[in-house]
CSV table of C-alpha atoms in Angstrom, one decimal:
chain,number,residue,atom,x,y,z
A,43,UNK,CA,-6.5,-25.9,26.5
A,44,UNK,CA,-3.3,-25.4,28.6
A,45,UNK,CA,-2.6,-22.6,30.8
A,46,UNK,CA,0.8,-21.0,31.3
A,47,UNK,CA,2.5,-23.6,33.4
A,48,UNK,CA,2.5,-26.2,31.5
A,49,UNK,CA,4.0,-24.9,28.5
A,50,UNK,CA,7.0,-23.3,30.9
A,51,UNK,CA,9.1,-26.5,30.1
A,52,UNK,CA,8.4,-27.6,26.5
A,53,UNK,CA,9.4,-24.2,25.7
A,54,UNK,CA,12.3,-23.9,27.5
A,55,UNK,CA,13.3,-27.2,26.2
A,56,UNK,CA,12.5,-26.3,22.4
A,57,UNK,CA,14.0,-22.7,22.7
A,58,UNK,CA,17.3,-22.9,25.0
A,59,UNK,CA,19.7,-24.8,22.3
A,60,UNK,CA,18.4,-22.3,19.6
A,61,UNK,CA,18.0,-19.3,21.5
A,62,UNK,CA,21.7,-20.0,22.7
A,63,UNK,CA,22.8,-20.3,18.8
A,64,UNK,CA,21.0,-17.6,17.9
A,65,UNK,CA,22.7,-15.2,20.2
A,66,UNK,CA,26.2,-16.3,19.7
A,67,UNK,CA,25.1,-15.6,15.8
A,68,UNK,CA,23.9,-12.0,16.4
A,69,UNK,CA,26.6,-10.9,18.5
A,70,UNK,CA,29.2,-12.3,16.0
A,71,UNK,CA,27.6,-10.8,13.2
A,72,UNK,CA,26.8,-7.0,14.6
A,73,UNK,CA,30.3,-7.1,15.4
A,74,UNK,CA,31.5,-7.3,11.7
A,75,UNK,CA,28.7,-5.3,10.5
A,76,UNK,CA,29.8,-2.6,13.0
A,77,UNK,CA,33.0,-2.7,11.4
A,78,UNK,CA,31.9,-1.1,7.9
A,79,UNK,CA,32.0,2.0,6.2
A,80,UNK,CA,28.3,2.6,5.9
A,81,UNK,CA,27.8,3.0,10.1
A,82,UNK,CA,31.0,5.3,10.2
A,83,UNK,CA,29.4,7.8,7.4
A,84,UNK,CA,26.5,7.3,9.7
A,85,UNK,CA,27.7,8.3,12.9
A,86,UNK,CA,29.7,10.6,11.1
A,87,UNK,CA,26.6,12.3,10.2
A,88,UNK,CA,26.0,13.0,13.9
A,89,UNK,CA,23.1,10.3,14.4
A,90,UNK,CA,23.1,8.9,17.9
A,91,UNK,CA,24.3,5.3,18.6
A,92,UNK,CA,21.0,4.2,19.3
A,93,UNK,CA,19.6,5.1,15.9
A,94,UNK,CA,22.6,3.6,14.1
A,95,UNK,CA,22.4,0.2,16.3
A,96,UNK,CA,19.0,-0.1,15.4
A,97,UNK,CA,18.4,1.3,12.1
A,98,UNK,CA,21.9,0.0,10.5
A,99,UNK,CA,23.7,-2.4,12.4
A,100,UNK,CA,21.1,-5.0,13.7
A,101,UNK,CA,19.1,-4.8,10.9
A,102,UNK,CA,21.9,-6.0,8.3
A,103,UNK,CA,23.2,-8.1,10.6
A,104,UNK,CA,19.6,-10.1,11.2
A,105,UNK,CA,20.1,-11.3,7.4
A,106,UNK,CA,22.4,-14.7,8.6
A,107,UNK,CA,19.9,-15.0,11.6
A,108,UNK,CA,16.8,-15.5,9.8
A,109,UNK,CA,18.3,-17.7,7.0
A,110,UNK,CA,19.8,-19.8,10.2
A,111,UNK,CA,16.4,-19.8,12.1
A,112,UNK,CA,15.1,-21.2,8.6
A,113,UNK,CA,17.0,-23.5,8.5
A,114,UNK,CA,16.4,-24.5,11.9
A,115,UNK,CA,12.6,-24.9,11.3
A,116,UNK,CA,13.7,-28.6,10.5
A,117,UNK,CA,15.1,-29.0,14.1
A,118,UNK,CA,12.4,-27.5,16.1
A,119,UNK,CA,9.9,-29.4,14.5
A,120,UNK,CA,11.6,-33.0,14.8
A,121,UNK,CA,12.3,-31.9,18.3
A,122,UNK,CA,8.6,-30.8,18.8
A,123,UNK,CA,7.7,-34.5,18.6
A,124,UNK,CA,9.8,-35.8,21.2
A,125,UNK,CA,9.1,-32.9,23.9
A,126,UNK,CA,5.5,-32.8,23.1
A,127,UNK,CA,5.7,-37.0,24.0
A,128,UNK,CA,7.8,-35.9,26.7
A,129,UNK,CA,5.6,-33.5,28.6
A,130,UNK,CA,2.3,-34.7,27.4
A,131,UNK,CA,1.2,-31.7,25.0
A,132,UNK,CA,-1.0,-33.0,22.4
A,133,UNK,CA,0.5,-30.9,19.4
A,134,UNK,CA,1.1,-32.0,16.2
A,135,UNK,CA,4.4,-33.3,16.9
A,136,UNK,CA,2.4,-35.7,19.5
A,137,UNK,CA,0.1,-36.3,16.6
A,138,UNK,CA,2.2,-37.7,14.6
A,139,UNK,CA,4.1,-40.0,17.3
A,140,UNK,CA,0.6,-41.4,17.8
A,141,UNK,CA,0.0,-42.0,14.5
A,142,UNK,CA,3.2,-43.6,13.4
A,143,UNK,CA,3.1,-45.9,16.7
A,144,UNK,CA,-1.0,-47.0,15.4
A,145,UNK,CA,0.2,-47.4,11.8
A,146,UNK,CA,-2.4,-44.7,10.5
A,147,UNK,CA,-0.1,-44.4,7.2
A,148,UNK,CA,-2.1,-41.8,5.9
A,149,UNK,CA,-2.0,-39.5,8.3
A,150,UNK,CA,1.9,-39.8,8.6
A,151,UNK,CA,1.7,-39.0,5.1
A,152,UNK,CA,-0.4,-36.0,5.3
A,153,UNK,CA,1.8,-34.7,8.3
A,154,UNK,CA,4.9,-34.9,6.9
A,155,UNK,CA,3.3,-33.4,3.5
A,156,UNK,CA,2.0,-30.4,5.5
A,157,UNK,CA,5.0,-29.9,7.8
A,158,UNK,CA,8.0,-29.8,4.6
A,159,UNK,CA,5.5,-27.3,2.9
A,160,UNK,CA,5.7,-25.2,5.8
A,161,UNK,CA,9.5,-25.8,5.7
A,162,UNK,CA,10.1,-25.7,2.2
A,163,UNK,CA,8.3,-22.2,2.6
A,164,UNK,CA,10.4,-21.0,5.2
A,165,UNK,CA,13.2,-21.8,3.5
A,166,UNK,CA,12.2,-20.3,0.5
A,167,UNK,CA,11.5,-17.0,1.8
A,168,UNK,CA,14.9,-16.7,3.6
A,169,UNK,CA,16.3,-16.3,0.7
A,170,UNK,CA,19.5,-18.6,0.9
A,171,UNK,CA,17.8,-21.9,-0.6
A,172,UNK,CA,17.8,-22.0,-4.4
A,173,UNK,CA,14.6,-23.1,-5.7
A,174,UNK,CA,15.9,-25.9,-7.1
A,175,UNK,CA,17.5,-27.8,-3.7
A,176,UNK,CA,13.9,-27.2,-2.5
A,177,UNK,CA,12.2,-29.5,-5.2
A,178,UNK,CA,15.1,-32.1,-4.7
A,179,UNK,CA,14.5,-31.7,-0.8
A,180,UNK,CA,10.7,-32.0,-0.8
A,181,UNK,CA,11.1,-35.0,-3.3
A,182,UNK,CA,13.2,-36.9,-1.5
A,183,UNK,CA,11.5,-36.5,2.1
A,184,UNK,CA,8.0,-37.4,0.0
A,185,UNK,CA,9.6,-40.3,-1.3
A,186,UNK,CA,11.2,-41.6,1.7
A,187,UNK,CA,7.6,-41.3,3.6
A,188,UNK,CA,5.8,-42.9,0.7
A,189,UNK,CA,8.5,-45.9,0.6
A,190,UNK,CA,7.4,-46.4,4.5
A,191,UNK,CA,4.3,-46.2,4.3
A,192,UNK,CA,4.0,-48.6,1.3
A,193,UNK,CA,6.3,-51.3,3.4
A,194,UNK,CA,3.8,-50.8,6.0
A,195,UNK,CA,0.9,-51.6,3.3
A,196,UNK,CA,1.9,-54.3,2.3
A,197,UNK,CA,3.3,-56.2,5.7
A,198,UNK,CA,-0.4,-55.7,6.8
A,199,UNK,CA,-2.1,-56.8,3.5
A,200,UNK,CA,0.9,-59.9,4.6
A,201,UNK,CA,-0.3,-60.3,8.0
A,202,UNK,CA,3.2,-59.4,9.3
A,203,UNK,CA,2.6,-55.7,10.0
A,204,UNK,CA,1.1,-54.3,13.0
């Protein structure tokens, strides 16, 4: 158990290139959704700008922003194993680093299983990623995991591994 200061930097580290993409993304796209007919019929109507900000403009323009922080799941969580090295935090990210470095092939396995199931999901409810790219994704992360841990079989049952 942590307490606040010590997940100050991590998550300034994890958050500041994505937070920065992120708000260059909503301001780009609330600009063009400002732009269409539906929000002039609405402040036509006499609603105030507040209303129509929140009610029409940012929520269709969040549509882009979650299918980008979707697909950004991937980078946070490759990232999360080199800051939680970094500053020490025993995550999952540190988890796996530990495990990959002690040859624990299983546990790699299972990791990387559990984390592009979480992905996959993500990506699959944002609604961009077509079923089918998901299957050839999650196939050929599981294969590419599997190959490595097999190699790493069978230069221990070699006496070359380790």
């Amino acid at each position: 158990t942590y307490s606040f200061e010590y997940w100050i930097l991590p998550v300034v580290t994890m958050g500041l290139q994505t937070s920065a993409s992120i708000m260059r993304m909503t301001r780009s796209s609330m600009l063009e959704v400002i732009r269409q007919d539906y929000i002039r019929t609405a402040r036509a109507k006499g609603m105030n700008n507040k209303s129509v900000m929140l009610r029409h403009v940012l929520r269709n323009s969040m549509i882009p922003v979650v299918t980008y922080l979707g697909q950004d799941l991937g980078a946070l969580m490759s990232g999360a194993m080199i800051s939680e090295t970094i500053f020490n935090v025993h995550g999952i990210g540190y988890l796996t680093y530990q495990s990959i470095l002690k040859g624990e092939g299983n546990l790699v396995v299972s990791i990387v299983t559990l984390l592009m199931t979480i992905f996959m999901g993500v990506l699959l409810f944002s609604g961009r990623t077509a079923p089918q790219e998901l299957v050839a994704l999650y196939a050929s992360s599981y294969g590419a995991v599997m190959t490595y841990y097999f190699t790493r079989q069978k230069e221990a049952s070699n006496g070359d591994g380790k």
